[in-house]
XYZ file of C-alpha atoms in Angstrom:
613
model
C 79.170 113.225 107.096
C 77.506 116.026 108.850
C 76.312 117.139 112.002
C 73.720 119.220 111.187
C 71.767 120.905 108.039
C 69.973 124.467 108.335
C 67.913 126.020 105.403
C 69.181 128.926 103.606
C 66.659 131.579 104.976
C 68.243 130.566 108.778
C 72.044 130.839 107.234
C 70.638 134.293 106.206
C 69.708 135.401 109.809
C 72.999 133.728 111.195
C 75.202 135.457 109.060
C 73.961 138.929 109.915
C 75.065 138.032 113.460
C 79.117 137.022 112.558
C 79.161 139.880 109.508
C 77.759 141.045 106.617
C 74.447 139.742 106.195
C 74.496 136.880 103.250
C 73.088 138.254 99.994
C 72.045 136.316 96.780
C 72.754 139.425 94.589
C 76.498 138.745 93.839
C 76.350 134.898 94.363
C 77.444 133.922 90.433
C 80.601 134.703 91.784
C 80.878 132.706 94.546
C 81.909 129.150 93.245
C 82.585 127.733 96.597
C 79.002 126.082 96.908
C 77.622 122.475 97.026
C 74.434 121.948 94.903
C 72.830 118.703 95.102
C 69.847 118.193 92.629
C 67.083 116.149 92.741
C 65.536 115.002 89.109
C 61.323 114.967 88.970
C 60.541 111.388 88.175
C 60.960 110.492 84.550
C 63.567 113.412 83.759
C 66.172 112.291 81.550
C 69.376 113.373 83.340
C 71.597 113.149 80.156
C 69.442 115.735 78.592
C 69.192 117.962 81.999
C 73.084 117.879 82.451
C 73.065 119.230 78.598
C 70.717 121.567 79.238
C 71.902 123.329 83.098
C 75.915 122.651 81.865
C 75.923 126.326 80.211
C 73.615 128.014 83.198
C 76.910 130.267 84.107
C 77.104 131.365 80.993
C 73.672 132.286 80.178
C 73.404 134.345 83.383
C 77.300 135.852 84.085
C 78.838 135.424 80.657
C 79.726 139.437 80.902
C 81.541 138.843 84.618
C 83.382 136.194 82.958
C 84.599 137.767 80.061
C 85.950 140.704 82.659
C 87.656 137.634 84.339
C 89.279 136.321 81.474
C 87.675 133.209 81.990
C 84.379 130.971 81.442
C 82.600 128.462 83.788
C 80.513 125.398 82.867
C 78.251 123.314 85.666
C 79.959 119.360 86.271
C 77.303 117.228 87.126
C 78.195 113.940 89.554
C 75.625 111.289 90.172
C 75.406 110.653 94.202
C 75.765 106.985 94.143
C 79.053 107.937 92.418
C 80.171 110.496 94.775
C 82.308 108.723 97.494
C 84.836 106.727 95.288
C 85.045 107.735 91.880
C 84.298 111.311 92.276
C 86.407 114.156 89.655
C 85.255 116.991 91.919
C 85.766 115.854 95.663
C 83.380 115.986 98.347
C 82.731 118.842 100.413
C 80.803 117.897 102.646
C 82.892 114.722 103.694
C 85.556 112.562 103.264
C 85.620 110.217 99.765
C 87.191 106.827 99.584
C 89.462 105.172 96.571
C 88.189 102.813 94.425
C 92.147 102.094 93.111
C 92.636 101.283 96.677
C 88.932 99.145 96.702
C 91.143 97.368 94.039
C 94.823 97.112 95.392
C 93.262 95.524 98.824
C 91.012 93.406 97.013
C 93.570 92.720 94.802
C 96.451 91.292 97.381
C 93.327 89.389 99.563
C 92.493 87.046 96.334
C 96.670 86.309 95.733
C 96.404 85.599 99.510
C 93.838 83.282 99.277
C 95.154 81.170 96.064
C 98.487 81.371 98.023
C 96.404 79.105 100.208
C 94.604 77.355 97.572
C 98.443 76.354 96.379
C 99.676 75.450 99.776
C 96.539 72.956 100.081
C 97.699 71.303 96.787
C 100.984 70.742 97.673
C 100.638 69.634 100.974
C 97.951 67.260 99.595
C 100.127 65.877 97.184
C 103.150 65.674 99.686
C 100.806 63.232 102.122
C 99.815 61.598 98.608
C 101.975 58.766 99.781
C 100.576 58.401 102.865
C 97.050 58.396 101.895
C 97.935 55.820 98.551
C 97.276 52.344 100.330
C 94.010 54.038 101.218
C 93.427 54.897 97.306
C 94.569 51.174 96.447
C 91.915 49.737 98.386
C 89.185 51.685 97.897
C 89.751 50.789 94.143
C 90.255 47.093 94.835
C 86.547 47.016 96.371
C 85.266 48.256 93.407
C 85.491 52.512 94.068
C 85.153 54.287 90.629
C 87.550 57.428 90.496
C 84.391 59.738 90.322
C 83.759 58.719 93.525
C 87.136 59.258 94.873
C 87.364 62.594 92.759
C 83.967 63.388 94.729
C 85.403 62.226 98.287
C 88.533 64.229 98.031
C 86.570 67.272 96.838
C 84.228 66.983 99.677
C 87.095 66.619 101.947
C 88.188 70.222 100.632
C 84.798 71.605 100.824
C 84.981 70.660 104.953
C 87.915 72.003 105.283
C 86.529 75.083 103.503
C 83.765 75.744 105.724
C 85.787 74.658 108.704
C 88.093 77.924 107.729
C 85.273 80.625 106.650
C 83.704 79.578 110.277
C 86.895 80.271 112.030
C 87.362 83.485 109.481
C 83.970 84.776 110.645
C 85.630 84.328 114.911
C 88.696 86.126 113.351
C 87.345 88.617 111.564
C 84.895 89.163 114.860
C 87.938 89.633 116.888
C 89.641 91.804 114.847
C 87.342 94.149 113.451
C 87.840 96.882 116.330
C 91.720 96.802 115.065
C 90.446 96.866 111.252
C 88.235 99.812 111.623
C 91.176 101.413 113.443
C 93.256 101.026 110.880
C 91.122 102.104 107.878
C 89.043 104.923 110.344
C 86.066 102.943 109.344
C 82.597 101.863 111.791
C 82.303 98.741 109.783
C 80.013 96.205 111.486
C 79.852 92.096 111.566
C 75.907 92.678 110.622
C 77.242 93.920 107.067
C 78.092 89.972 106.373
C 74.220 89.184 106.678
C 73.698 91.454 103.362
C 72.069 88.878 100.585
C 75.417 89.912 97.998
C 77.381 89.048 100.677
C 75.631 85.677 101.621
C 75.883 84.875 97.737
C 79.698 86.056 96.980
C 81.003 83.875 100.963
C 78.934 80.705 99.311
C 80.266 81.334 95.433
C 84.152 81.845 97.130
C 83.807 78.519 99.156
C 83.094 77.147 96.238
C 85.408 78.441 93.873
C 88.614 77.755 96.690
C 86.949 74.113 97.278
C 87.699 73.615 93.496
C 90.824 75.528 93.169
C 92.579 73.682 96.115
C 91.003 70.319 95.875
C 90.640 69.279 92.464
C 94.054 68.910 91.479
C 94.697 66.151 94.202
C 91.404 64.102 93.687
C 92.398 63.968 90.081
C 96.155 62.811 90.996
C 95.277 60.743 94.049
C 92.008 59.143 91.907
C 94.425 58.158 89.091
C 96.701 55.785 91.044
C 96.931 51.977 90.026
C 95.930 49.602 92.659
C 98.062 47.317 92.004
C 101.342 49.395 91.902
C 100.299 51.390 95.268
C 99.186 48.011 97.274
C 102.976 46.405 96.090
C 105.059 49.809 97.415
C 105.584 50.573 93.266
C 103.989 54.452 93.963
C 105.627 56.307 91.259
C 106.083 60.129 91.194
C 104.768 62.055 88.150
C 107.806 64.519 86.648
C 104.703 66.760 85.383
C 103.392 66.906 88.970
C 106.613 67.768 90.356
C 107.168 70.472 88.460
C 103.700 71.905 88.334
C 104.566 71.979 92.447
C 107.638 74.060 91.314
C 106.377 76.264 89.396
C 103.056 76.773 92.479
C 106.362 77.185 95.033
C 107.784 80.386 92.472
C 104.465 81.825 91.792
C 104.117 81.772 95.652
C 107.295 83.392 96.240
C 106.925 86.011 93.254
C 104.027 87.214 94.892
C 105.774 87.419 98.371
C 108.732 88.907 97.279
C 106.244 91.990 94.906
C 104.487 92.619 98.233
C 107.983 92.821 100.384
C 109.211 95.327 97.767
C 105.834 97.176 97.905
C 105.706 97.619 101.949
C 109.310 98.959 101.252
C 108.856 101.005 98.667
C 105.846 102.775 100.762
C 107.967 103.066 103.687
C 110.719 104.617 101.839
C 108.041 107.403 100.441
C 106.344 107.530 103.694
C 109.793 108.252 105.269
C 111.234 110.898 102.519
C 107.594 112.731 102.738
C 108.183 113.017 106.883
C 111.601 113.893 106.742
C 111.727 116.304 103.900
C 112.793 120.066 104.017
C 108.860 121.639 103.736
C 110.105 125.030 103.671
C 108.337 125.746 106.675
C 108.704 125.459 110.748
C 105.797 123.219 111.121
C 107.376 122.082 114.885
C 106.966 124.340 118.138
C 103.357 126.073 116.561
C 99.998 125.521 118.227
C 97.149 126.831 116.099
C 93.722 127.688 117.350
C 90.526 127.345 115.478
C 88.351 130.700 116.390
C 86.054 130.307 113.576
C 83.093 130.768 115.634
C 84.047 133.928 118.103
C 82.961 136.924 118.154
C 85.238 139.301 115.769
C 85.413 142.385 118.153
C 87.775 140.837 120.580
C 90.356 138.892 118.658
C 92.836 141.577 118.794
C 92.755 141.996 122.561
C 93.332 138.077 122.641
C 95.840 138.523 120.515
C 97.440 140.778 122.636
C 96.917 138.850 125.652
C 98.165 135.700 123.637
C 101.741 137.808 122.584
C 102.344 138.572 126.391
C 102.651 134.981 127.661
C 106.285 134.171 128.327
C 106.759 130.716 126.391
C 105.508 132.434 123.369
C 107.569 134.244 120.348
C 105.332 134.958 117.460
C 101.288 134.737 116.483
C 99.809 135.422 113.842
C 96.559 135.341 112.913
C 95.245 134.398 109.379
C 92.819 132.494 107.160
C 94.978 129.568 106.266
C 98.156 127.355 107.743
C 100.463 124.976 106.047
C 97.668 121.727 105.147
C 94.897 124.057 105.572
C 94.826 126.070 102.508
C 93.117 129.520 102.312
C 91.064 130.913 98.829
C 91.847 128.717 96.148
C 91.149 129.654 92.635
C 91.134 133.435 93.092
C 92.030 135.218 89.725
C 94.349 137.853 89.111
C 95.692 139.719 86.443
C 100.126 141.017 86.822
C 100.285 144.254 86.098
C 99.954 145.295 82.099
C 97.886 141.944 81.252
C 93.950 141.322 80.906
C 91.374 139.112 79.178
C 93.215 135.903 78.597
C 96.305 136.354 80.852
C 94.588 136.018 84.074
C 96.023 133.556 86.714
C 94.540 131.282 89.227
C 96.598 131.988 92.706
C 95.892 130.719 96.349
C 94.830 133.750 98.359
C 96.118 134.149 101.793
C 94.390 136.525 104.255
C 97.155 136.966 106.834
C 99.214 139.425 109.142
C 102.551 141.609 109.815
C 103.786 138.187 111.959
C 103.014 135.777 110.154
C 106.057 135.478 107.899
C 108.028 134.910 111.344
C 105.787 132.992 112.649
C 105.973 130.469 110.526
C 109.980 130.993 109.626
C 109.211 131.894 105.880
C 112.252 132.695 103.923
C 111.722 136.166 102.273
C 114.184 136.344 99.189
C 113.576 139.650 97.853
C 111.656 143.054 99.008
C 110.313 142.671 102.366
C 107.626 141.265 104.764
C 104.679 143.494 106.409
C 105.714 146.709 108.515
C 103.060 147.981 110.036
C 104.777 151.685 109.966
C 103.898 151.713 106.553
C 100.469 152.484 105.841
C 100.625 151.448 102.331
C 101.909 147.723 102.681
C 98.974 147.306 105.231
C 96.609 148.620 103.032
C 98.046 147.891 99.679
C 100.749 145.381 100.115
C 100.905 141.626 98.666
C 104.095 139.199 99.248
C 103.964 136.013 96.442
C 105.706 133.115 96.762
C 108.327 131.997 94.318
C 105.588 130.062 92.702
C 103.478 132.722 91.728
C 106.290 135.093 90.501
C 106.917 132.922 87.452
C 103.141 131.905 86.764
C 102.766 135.771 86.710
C 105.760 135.744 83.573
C 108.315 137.803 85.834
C 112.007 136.144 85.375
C 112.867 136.581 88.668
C 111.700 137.534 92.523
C 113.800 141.019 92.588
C 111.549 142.100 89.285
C 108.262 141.501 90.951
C 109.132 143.674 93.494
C 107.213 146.633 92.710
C 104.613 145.144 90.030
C 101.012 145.209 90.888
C 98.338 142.849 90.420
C 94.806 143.542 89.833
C 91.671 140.757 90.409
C 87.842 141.145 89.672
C 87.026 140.157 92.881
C 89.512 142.249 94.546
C 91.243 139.184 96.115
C 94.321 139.609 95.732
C 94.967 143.026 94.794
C 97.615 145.425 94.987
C 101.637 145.924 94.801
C 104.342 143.300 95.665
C 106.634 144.190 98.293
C 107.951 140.840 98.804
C 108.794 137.289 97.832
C 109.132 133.853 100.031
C 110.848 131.275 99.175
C 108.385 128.584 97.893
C 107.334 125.856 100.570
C 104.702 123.338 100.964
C 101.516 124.480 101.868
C 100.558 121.123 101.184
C 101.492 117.455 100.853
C 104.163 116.162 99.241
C 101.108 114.508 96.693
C 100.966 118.062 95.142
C 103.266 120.385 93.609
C 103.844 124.001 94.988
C 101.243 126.394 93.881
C 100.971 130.467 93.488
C 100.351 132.147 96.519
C 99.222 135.843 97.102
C 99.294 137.064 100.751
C 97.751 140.388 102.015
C 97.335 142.054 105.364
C 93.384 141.202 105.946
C 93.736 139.838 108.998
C 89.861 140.333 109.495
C 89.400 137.582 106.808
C 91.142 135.345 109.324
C 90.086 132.741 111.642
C 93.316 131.056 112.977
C 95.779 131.729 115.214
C 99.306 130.396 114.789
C 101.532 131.028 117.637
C 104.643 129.583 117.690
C 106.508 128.788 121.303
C 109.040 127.101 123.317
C 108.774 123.547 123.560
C 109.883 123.065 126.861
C 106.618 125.088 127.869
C 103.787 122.965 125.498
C 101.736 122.366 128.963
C 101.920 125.351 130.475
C 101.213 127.082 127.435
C 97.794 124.818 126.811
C 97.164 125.812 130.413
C 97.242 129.409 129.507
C 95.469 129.373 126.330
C 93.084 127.340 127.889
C 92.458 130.119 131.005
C 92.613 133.461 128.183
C 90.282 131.354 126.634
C 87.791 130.823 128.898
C 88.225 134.587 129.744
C 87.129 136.173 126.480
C 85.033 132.907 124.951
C 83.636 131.369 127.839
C 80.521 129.994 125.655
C 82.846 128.556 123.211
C 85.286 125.574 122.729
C 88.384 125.493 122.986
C 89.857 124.425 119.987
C 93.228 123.937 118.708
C 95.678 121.367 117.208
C 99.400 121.094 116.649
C 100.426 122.105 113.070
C 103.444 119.396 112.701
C 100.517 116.552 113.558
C 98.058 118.513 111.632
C 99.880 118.543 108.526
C 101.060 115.221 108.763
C 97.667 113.829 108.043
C 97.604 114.070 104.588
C 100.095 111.389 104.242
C 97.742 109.125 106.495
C 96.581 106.950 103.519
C 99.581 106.370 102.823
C 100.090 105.149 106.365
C 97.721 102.861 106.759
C 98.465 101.358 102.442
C 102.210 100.867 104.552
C 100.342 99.229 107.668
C 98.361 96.931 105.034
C 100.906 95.792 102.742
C 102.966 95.197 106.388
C 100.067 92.868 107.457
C 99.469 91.207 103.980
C 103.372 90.534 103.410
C 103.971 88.837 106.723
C 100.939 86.791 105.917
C 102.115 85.929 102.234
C 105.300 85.079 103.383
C 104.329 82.415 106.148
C 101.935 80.913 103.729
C 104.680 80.718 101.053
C 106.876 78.957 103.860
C 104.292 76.415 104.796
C 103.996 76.213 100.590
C 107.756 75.412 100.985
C 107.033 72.574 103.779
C 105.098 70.966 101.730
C 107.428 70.484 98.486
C 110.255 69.688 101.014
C 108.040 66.955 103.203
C 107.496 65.535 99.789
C 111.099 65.695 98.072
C 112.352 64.050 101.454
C 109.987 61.013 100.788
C 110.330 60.751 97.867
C 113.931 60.466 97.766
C 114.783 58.530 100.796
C 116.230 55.293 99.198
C 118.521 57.742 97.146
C 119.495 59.928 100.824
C 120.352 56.299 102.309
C 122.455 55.243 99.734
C 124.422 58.308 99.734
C 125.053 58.180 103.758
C 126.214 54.633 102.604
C 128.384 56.032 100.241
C 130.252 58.787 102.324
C 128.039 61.552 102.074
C 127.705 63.463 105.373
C 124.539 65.236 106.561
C 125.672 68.821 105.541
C 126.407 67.709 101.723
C 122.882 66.162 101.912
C 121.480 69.047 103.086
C 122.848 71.564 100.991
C 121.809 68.926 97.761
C 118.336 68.961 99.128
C 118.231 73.253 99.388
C 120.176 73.683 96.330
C 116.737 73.106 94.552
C 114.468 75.237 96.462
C 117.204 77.776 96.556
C 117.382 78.337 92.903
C 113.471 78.363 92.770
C 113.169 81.320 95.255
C 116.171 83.044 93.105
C 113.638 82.494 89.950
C 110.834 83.818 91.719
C 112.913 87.105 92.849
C 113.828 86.802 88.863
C 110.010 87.471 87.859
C 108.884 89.337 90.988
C 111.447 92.402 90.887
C 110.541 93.954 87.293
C 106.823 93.173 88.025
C 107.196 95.313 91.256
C 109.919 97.947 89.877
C 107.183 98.621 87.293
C 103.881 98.834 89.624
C 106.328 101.098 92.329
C 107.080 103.231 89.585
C 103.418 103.541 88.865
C 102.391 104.061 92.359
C 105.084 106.733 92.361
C 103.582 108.599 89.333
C 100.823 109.896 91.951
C 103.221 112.029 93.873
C 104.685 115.249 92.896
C 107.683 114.817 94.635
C 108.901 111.090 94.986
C 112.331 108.670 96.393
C 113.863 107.221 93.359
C 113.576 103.678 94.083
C 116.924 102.561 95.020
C 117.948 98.909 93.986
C 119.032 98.182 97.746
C 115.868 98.052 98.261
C 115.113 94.764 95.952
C 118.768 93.296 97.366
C 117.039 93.441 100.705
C 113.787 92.075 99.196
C 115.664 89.089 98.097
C 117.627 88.642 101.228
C 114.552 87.949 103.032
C 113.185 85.905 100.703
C 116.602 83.587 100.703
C 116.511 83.879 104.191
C 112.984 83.024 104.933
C 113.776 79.749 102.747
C 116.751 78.968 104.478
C 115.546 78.736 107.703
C 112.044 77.073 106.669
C 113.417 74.355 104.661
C 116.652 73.764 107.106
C 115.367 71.691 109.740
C 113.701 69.101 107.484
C 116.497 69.070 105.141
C 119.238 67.942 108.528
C 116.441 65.837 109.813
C 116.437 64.075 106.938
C 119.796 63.794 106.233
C 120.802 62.956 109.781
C 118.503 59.646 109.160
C 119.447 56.382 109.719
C 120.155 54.974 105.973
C 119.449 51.301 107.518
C 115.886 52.284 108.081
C 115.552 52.907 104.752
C 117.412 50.304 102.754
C 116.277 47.759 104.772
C 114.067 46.197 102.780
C 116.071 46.807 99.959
């Protein structure tokens, strides 16, 4: 994912013209690099990975050792590198292969909830379709051939769905790739593994949903069927019992999943960060010229809608040096620490409403915090082994690299300078603004156009041959917790789905229950039963089934939520409303399905059904 690749020896002219000119003579210290490798044919990479692992500390060991630390190379194969990768990917985004499997996961209980539905409803128009079976055995049909013929009937059907699948999925691809901030194309589906896996699922769902009836329908008697005798199997009743519970245990798991997410989605927006992320406009001038950023500055501070800027090397979601050693003050060797380092200014403290707890921030009257000054977070006071902020105040820290160096004048109160996924980690700031390359200005929010407008025009002004780049820090920072949007968008769309197939599942037990007992509904209404007692005989069943499926579904799901949860570093505790609800809607859902066949069926006529009797 890149726009464009230069060779080293042009990055070396480049560089000269935005600073110091790039040098390879201190580069073992500078871990920030990519280095792809390409193998000569016949190399064994096990053996090169054994060999080139220890290539820091052949060459640096003595830099280490100042450090207090060692360094050994991770190799990654390439094919590897986008979904199961320990590392990352710097030069673009990687994917999740536990997602791969969560998605992939929900699509195959979504398409045996189908598979189930088909067997039911087969077996509920059993009775219509038995005369048929009577016959065809009468005139000499062997049950393999009716075991083939309703098998083939399946297989149609089948087809008849991947063909409308591949209109669907057509139609709503622009809305997929939208929602997964993909580019994938209808063309992938021609792929040979593709072509194999669409013919090997047709063929495993033709089985799955159609053997079970041509096995039951192919088993009849002719001679019971063609005299009205059709008798209903106990064992296949309540194998379609125990399909209607799975169908609803895997409805209910996915309603308490989508709510689950939502709750975490909705703590993670709404919690405290420690920060003002709302009201701050930050501009990206990574690629200006460094000799007039402080009249822009300038220029920037005298606009009327705006309060503070700052300018720095890193916002809240957009951390700055990571990794950056340091030793507190009377420690060496061993005791170094790994802190965050934060080039930044006198303003920025203010600008982003940090809470400093003890010493103070930046004065630029003092010549020594400007040139010697650091301010940690809360984080990084107790990783450095002081017991509290007022004793840092004072200390000095020391690093090889001399990033970050110098005394502590201050302490912030800790806050998120990222997601919610991670904890809160040490952070060093200093005043080197000239390591900085974004501007944070914070400013009335009644004046966001007008502002833009300005920015826009100082812009233009001092950077004519250069974009105009900015973004808002509250949206900014909110997309870290965009895969969790879109895994609350999915389970939304697969939950609805599950749920209307596990209602048609429910249609289909009822349509059969209701012919199967309609002698027994007649004599009842003959007896004094009225249509509501009927009804509420007829749900009592289905009613206790869905209250055994929430039985099954709820530890499943407490236990995978609290799994899922595991991944965040601050988390909801799951709060048993939450399954209440799940089996509300479930109960609900049943009601209403099952309600109108249940009164239609006991608001029949009994005559028409004891007629004959």
């Amino acid at each position: 994912q890149l726009d464009m690749l230069i060779s080293f020896s042009t990055f070396e002219r480049l560089s000269s013209w935005f600073g110091p000119p790039f040098s390879y003579d201190n580069g073992w210290g500078n871990m920030k690099m990519r280095n792809y490798v390409l193998l000569k044919e016949g190399v064994n990479a096990e053996a090169f990975i054994k060999k080139a692992r220890t290539v820091y500390m052949d060459r640096a060991s003595d830099m280490l050792a100042s450090w207090g630390t060692e360094a050994y190379l991770n190799f990654e194969p390439l094919p590897d590198l986008y979904l199961t990768t320990q590392s990352g990917n710097g030069m673009g985004p990687v994917g999740s292969m536990q997602r791969i499997y969560l998605v992939s996961g929900i699509a195959c209980f979504v398409i045996l909830l189908a598979c189930i539905n088909f067997i039911n409803l087969s077996t509920a128009r059993s009775v219509h379709r038995s005369k048929e079976v009577g016959l065809r055995k009468a005139v000499g049909s062997t049950r393999f051939a009716l075991v083939r013929q309703f098998l083939f009937e399946s297989f149609y059907l089948t087809v008849f769905s991947f063909i409308l699948a591949l209109a669907l999925t057509s139609a709503l691809l622009p809305f997929f790739n939208q929602l997964l901030e993909k580019t994938y194309a209808l063309s992938v589906l021609t792929n040979t593994e593709i072509l194999i896996g669409s013919i090997v699922l047709i063929g495993i769902i033709t089985i799955l949903s159609g053997y079970y009836p041509a096995l039951m329908m192919s088993s009849m008697r002719p001679a019971d069927v063609l005299k009205g005798k059709l008798q209903t199997s106990n064992r296949g009743v309540q194998l379609r019992r125990t399909l209607v519970v799975f169908q609803f245990s895997v409805s209910v798991s996915l309603v308490l999943g989508t709510l689950i997410v939502l709750d975490q989605l909705s703590f993670m927006q709404k919690k405290n960060l420690g920060f003002a992320k709302d009201e701050i406009l930050v501009i990206n001038a990574s690629r200006v010229p460094q000799q007039s950023l402080e009249a822009f500055k300038n220029d920037v501070k005298a606009l009327a809608s705006v309060q503070h800027v700052s300018f720095a090397n890193a916002v809240p979601g957009r951390p700055g040096w990571q990794g950056q050693v340091a030793y507190p003050e009377g420690k060496s060797g061993d005791d170094a620490v790994s802190v965050e380092y934060m080039a930044v200014d006198e303003s920025y403290v203010n600008t982003l409403g940090l809470e400093i707890i003890a010493g103070r921030n930046f004065d630029p009257m003092r010549e020594p915090d400007m040139k010697d000054g650091l301010i940690l977070n809360e984080k990084a006071v107790s990783i450095m082994g002081w017991s509290s902020p007022e004793e840092a105040i004072g200390k000095r820290i020391e690093s090889p690299s001399g990033t970050p160096a110098g005394e502590v004048i201050g302490v912030v109160k800790d806050y998120h300078q990222l997601g919610l996924q991670q904890q809160i980690g040490p952070i060093a700031m200093d005043a080197e603004p000239q390591y900085g390359y974004l501007f944070a200005i914070r400013y009335q929010a009644s004046e966001t156009k007008n502002l833009i407008e300005n920015l826009d025009g100082l812009w233009k002004k001092y950077y004519a041959d250069h974009d105009f780049n900015y973004f808002f820090l509250s949206e900014d920072f909110e997309q870290q917790y965009q895969s969790e949007e879109r895994l609350a968008t999915v389970f939304g769309l697969f939950t609805t789905i599950t749920m209307i197939i596990a209602c048609i599942g429910l249609v289909g037990l009822v349509s059969f229950m209701v012919v199967s007992k309609t002698k027994e509904i007649g004599i009842r209404k003959v007896l004094g039963a009225n249509a509501f007692t009927i009804a509420r005989l007829l749900s009592k069943e289905f009613v206790v089934l869905v209250l055994m499926a929430n039985a099954l579904a709820v530890p499943a799901a407490w236990y995978m939520a609290e799994k899922w949860l595991e991944s965040f570093a601050y988390r909801i505790s799951i709060d048993p409303l939450v399954f209440l609800m799940a089996v509300l809607v479930a109960l609900v859902s049943t009601l209403v399905t099952i309600g109108y066949q249940t009164l239609r069926a006991a608001s029949a006529d009994p005559v028409n059904s004891l007629r004959h009797e």
